[in-house]
PDB file of C-alpha atoms and ligand atoms in Angstrom:
ATOM      1  CA  MET A   1       0.000   0.000   0.000  1.00  0.00           C
ATOM      2  CA  GLN A   2       1.383   3.370  -1.011  1.00  0.00           C
ATOM      3  CA  LYS A   3       1.320   6.383   1.305  1.00  0.00           C
ATOM      4  CA  GLU A   4       0.560   9.778  -0.151  1.00  0.00           C
ATOM      5  CA  ASN A   5       3.488  12.185  -0.309  1.00  0.00           C
ATOM      6  CA  CYS A   6       5.986   9.501   0.697  1.00  0.00           C
ATOM      7  CA  ILE A   7       9.113   9.956  -1.387  1.00  0.00           C
ATOM      8  CA  PHE A   8      10.176   6.303  -1.084  1.00  0.00           C
ATOM      9  CA  CYS A   9       6.699   5.086  -2.090  1.00  0.00           C
ATOM     10  CA  LYS A  10       7.081   7.275  -5.168  1.00  0.00           C
ATOM     11  CA  ILE A  11      10.508   5.751  -5.862  1.00  0.00           C
ATOM     12  CA  ALA A  12       9.111   2.219  -5.329  1.00  0.00           C
ATOM     13  CA  ASN A  13       6.308   3.076  -7.731  1.00  0.00           C
ATOM     14  CA  HIS A  14       8.753   4.480 -10.313  1.00  0.00           C
ATOM     15  CA  GLU A  15       7.058   7.876 -10.124  1.00  0.00           C
ATOM     16  CA  ILE A  16      10.402   9.483  -9.392  1.00  0.00           C
ATOM     17  CA  PRO A  17      13.761   8.154 -10.603  1.00  0.00           C
ATOM     18  CA  SER A  18      16.415   6.404  -8.573  1.00  0.00           C
ATOM     19  CA  HIS A  19      19.746   4.728  -9.207  1.00  0.00           C
ATOM     20  CA  LYS A  20      18.343   1.243  -8.833  1.00  0.00           C
ATOM     21  CA  VAL A  21      20.617  -1.671  -7.934  1.00  0.00           C
ATOM     22  CA  PHE A  22      18.014  -4.376  -7.251  1.00  0.00           C
ATOM     23  CA  GLU A  23      14.281  -4.894  -7.664  1.00  0.00           C
ATOM     24  CA  ASN A  24      11.775  -7.692  -7.183  1.00  0.00           C
ATOM     25  CA  GLU A  25       8.018  -7.775  -6.460  1.00  0.00           C
ATOM     26  CA  GLU A  26       8.348  -6.610  -2.851  1.00  0.00           C
ATOM     27  CA  VAL A  27      11.715  -4.902  -2.559  1.00  0.00           C
ATOM     28  CA  LEU A  28      13.733  -2.120  -4.157  1.00  0.00           C
ATOM     29  CA  ALA A  29      17.355  -1.185  -3.512  1.00  0.00           C
ATOM     30  CA  PHE A  30      18.831   2.050  -4.823  1.00  0.00           C
ATOM     31  CA  LEU A  31      21.802   4.311  -4.208  1.00  0.00           C
ATOM     32  CA  ASP A  32      21.372   6.904  -1.473  1.00  0.00           C
ATOM     33  CA  LEU A  33      21.496  10.366  -3.037  1.00  0.00           C
ATOM     34  CA  SER A  34      23.867  11.412  -0.242  1.00  0.00           C
ATOM     35  CA  GLN A  35      26.644   8.862  -0.505  1.00  0.00           C
ATOM     36  CA  VAL A  36      28.428   8.457   2.846  1.00  0.00           C
ATOM     37  CA  THR A  37      30.836   6.182   1.025  1.00  0.00           C
ATOM     38  CA  LYS A  38      30.664   5.125  -2.628  1.00  0.00           C
ATOM     39  CA  GLY A  39      28.042   2.392  -3.029  1.00  0.00           C
ATOM     40  CA  HIS A  40      25.917   3.514  -0.041  1.00  0.00           C
ATOM     41  CA  THR A  41      22.609   1.795  -0.776  1.00  0.00           C
ATOM     42  CA  LEU A  42      19.096   1.865   0.668  1.00  0.00           C
ATOM     43  CA  VAL A  43      16.934  -1.263   0.716  1.00  0.00           C
ATOM     44  CA  ILE A  44      13.193  -0.675   1.097  1.00  0.00           C
ATOM     45  CA  PRO A  45       9.974  -2.679   1.082  1.00  0.00           C
ATOM     46  CA  LYS A  46       7.642  -1.493  -1.695  1.00  0.00           C
ATOM     47  CA  GLN A  47       4.779  -1.678   0.773  1.00  0.00           C
ATOM     48  CA  HIS A  48       4.839   1.415   2.971  1.00  0.00           C
ATOM     49  CA  ALA A  49       5.849   1.056   6.631  1.00  0.00           C
ATOM     50  CA  ASP A  50       6.923   4.082   8.667  1.00  0.00           C
ATOM     51  CA  ASN A  51       9.778   2.274  10.402  1.00  0.00           C
ATOM     52  CA  ILE A  52      10.846  -1.027  11.990  1.00  0.00           C
ATOM     53  CA  TYR A  53       7.986  -0.943  14.529  1.00  0.00           C
ATOM     54  CA  ASP A  54       5.501  -0.752  11.704  1.00  0.00           C
ATOM     55  CA  LEU A  55       7.123  -3.306   9.382  1.00  0.00           C
ATOM     56  CA  SER A  56       5.161  -6.532   8.749  1.00  0.00           C
ATOM     57  CA  SER A  57       6.978  -9.866   9.110  1.00  0.00           C
ATOM     58  CA  GLU A  58       6.308 -10.468   5.412  1.00  0.00           C
ATOM     59  CA  SER A  59       7.984  -7.201   4.392  1.00  0.00           C
ATOM     60  CA  ALA A  60      10.821  -7.800   6.842  1.00  0.00           C
ATOM     61  CA  GLN A  61      11.408 -11.255   5.383  1.00  0.00           C
ATOM     62  CA  ALA A  62      11.271  -9.918   1.851  1.00  0.00           C
ATOM     63  CA  VAL A  63      13.708  -7.081   2.611  1.00  0.00           C
ATOM     64  CA  PHE A  64      16.208  -9.044   4.666  1.00  0.00           C
ATOM     65  CA  ALA A  65      16.187 -11.977   2.249  1.00  0.00           C
ATOM     66  CA  THR A  66      17.744  -9.695  -0.365  1.00  0.00           C
ATOM     67  CA  VAL A  67      20.367  -8.104   1.864  1.00  0.00           C
ATOM     68  CA  PRO A  68      23.204 -10.683   1.807  1.00  0.00           C
ATOM     69  CA  GLU A  69      23.273 -10.847  -1.990  1.00  0.00           C
ATOM     70  CA  ILE A  70      23.092  -7.058  -2.399  1.00  0.00           C
ATOM     71  CA  SER A  71      25.785  -6.618   0.263  1.00  0.00           C
ATOM     72  CA  ARG A  72      28.077  -9.078  -1.515  1.00  0.00           C
ATOM     73  CA  ALA A  73      27.567  -7.289  -4.839  1.00  0.00           C
ATOM     74  CA  ILE A  74      28.394  -3.903  -3.263  1.00  0.00           C
ATOM     75  CA  GLN A  75      31.432  -5.381  -1.518  1.00  0.00           C
ATOM     76  CA  GLN A  76      32.704  -6.922  -4.748  1.00  0.00           C
ATOM     77  CA  GLU A  77      32.174  -3.684  -6.684  1.00  0.00           C
ATOM     78  CA  THR A  78      33.692  -1.345  -4.089  1.00  0.00           C
ATOM     79  CA  GLY A  79      36.326  -3.610  -2.559  1.00  0.00           C
ATOM     80  CA  ALA A  80      35.082  -2.462   0.840  1.00  0.00           C
ATOM     81  CA  ALA A  81      36.843  -3.895   3.869  1.00  0.00           C
ATOM     82  CA  GLY A  82      33.574  -3.924   5.830  1.00  0.00           C
ATOM     83  CA  MET A  83      29.985  -2.729   5.834  1.00  0.00           C
ATOM     84  CA  ASN A  84      27.575  -1.132   8.294  1.00  0.00           C
ATOM     85  CA  LEU A  85      23.884  -1.996   8.112  1.00  0.00           C
ATOM     86  CA  LEU A  86      21.798   0.694   9.742  1.00  0.00           C
ATOM     87  CA  SER A  87      18.157   1.581  10.129  1.00  0.00           C
ATOM     88  CA  ASN A  88      17.375   4.869  11.846  1.00  0.00           C
ATOM     89  CA  THR A  89      14.075   4.710  13.684  1.00  0.00           C
ATOM     90  CA  GLY A  90      12.515   7.945  14.892  1.00  0.00           C
ATOM     91  CA  LYS A  91      13.810  11.499  14.720  1.00  0.00           C
ATOM     92  CA  VAL A  92      15.973  11.035  17.809  1.00  0.00           C
ATOM     93  CA  ALA A  93      17.808   8.237  15.985  1.00  0.00           C
ATOM     94  CA  GLY A  94      18.247  10.324  12.846  1.00  0.00           C
ATOM     95  CA  GLN A  95      15.355   9.081  10.713  1.00  0.00           C
ATOM     96  CA  SER A  96      14.526  11.702   8.096  1.00  0.00           C
ATOM     97  CA  VAL A  97      12.383   9.653   5.678  1.00  0.00           C
ATOM     98  CA  SER A  98       9.367   7.911   7.246  1.00  0.00           C
ATOM     99  CA  HIS A  99       9.406   4.816   5.043  1.00  0.00           C
ATOM    100  CA  PHE A 100      11.428   1.917   6.450  1.00  0.00           C
ATOM    101  CA  HIS A 101      14.850   1.661   4.869  1.00  0.00           C
ATOM    102  CA  LEU A 102      18.042  -0.180   5.604  1.00  0.00           C
ATOM    103  CA  HIS A 103      21.289   1.640   4.870  1.00  0.00           C
ATOM    104  CA  LEU A 104      24.115  -0.512   3.507  1.00  0.00           C
ATOM    105  CA  ILE A 105      27.260   1.546   3.983  1.00  0.00           C
ATOM    106  CA  PRO A 106      30.525   0.135   2.608  1.00  0.00           C
ATOM    107  CA  ARG A 107      33.417   0.756   4.993  1.00  0.00           C
ATOM    108  CA  HIS A 108      37.069   1.277   4.239  1.00  0.00           C
ATOM    109  CA  ASP A 109      38.656   2.679   7.373  1.00  0.00           C
ATOM    110  CA  LYS A 110      37.908   4.769  10.465  1.00  0.00           C
ATOM    111  CA  HIS A 111      38.168   8.000   8.488  1.00  0.00           C
ATOM    112  CA  ASP A 112      35.901   7.160   5.529  1.00  0.00           C
ATOM    113  CA  GLY A 113      33.042   9.414   6.632  1.00  0.00           C
ATOM    114  CA  PHE A 114      30.878   7.051   8.669  1.00  0.00           C
ATOM    115  CA  GLY A 115      30.848   7.079  12.438  1.00  0.00           C
ATOM    116  CA  ALA A 116      28.534   5.935  15.199  1.00  0.00           C
ATOM    117  CA  LYS A 117      29.357   7.117  18.711  1.00  0.00           C
ATOM    118  CA  TRP A 118      29.173   4.096  20.947  1.00  0.00           C
ATOM    119  CA  GLU A 119      29.631   4.518  24.697  1.00  0.00           C
ATOM    120  CA  VAL A 120      29.129   1.454  26.826  1.00  0.00           C
ATOM    121  CA  HIS A 121      27.697   1.555  30.328  1.00  0.00           C
ATOM    122  CA  ASN A 122      28.333  -1.984  31.525  1.00  0.00           C
ATOM    123  CA  GLU A 123      29.251  -0.841  34.992  1.00  0.00           C
ATOM    124  CA  GLU A 124      25.725   0.554  35.504  1.00  0.00           C
ATOM    125  CA  TYR A 125      23.971  -2.836  35.307  1.00  0.00           C
ATOM    126  CA  THR A 126      24.436  -5.899  37.445  1.00  0.00           C
ATOM    127  CA  ALA A 127      23.929  -9.351  35.949  1.00  0.00           C
ATOM    128  CA  ASP A 128      20.707  -9.642  37.992  1.00  0.00           C
ATOM    129  CA  GLU A 129      19.367  -6.375  36.585  1.00  0.00           C
ATOM    130  CA  LEU A 130      20.139  -7.496  33.040  1.00  0.00           C
ATOM    131  CA  ALA A 131      18.420 -10.837  33.646  1.00  0.00           C
ATOM    132  CA  THR A 132      15.298  -9.076  34.980  1.00  0.00           C
ATOM    133  CA  PHE A 133      15.304  -6.643  32.071  1.00  0.00           C
ATOM    134  CA  ALA A 134      15.662  -9.444  29.506  1.00  0.00           C
ATOM    135  CA  GLU A 135      12.763 -11.283  31.159  1.00  0.00           C
ATOM    136  CA  SER A 136      10.584  -8.138  31.017  1.00  0.00           C
ATOM    137  CA  ILE A 137      11.219  -7.691  27.317  1.00  0.00           C
ATOM    138  CA  LYS A 138      10.647 -11.402  26.673  1.00  0.00           C
ATOM    139  CA  ASN A 139       7.289 -11.195  28.420  1.00  0.00           C
ATOM    140  CA  ARG A 140       6.140  -8.602  25.890  1.00  0.00           C
ATOM    141  CA  LEU A 141       6.822 -10.876  22.914  1.00  0.00           C
TER     142      LEU A 141
HETATM  143  P1  AMP N 201      17.430   8.470   7.187  1.00  0.00           P
HETATM  144  O1  AMP N 201      18.046   9.754   7.643  1.00  0.00           O
HETATM  145  O2  AMP N 201      17.976   7.257   7.877  1.00  0.00           O
HETATM  146  O3  AMP N 201      15.906   8.533   7.234  1.00  0.00           O
HETATM  147  O4  AMP N 201      17.868   8.290   5.691  1.00  0.00           O
HETATM  148  C1  AMP N 201      17.172   8.824   4.613  1.00  0.00           C
HETATM  149  C2  AMP N 201      18.132   8.800   3.458  1.00  0.00           C
HETATM  150  O5  AMP N 201      17.391   8.950   2.267  1.00  0.00           O
HETATM  151  C3  AMP N 201      19.167   9.917   3.480  1.00  0.00           C
HETATM  152  O6  AMP N 201      20.465   9.338   3.580  1.00  0.00           O
HETATM  153  C4  AMP N 201      18.946  10.648   2.154  1.00  0.00           C
HETATM  154  O7  AMP N 201      20.150  11.005   1.540  1.00  0.00           O
HETATM  155  C5  AMP N 201      18.204   9.611   1.336  1.00  0.00           C
HETATM  156  N1  AMP N 201      17.320  10.144   0.311  1.00  0.00           N
HETATM  157  C6  AMP N 201      16.370  11.088   0.456  1.00  0.00           C
HETATM  158  N2  AMP N 201      15.741  11.284  -0.719  1.00  0.00           N
HETATM  159  C7  AMP N 201      16.307  10.440  -1.621  1.00  0.00           C
HETATM  160  C8  AMP N 201      16.103  10.159  -2.994  1.00  0.00           C
HETATM  161  N3  AMP N 201      15.169  10.805  -3.710  1.00  0.00           N
HETATM  162  N4  AMP N 201      16.880   9.237  -3.599  1.00  0.00           N
HETATM  163  C9  AMP N 201      17.822   8.571  -2.887  1.00  0.00           C
HETATM  164  N5  AMP N 201      18.064   8.780  -1.584  1.00  0.00           N
HETATM  165  C10 AMP N 201      17.323   9.708  -0.953  1.00  0.00           C
HETATM  166 ZN1   ZN N 202       6.248   5.099   1.729  1.00  0.00          ZN
END
């Protein structure tokens, strides 16, 4: 289902152009217009979902089923030493387009333009607290 005024729905529907790298019935992958590194690709479900919370299992399966092959093709083409897979969910996490998308960002070294600040707070949680927290999340599934 397409959402009105959604730029990625328009891309999925071929109403606006993209640099397409993969397409099947449910999924489209195309180059991000703002390339963090060369080959930076977005993989989207054609069916609109705002973000990961909203994504159906069917769309998730369809999207993620394509990711290893697309990743390998990008790696082979770019010679990347690594790759970051990233989905920003919500404004606070940096989401600017409200149609689920997975960024595939080829990585070369620490100074290639991509960075995610990553502070760990292990000392703030005891093993018991983590066990209780895991149980609480599990109970919601
Ligand atoms: P995010 O900030 O995670 O929501 O990522 C949205 C991404 O979509 C950004 O990296 C934009 O550069 C990219 N983007 C926005 N419009 C287009 C477009 N028309 N074609 C390709 N990429 C786009
Ligand atoms: Zn959409």
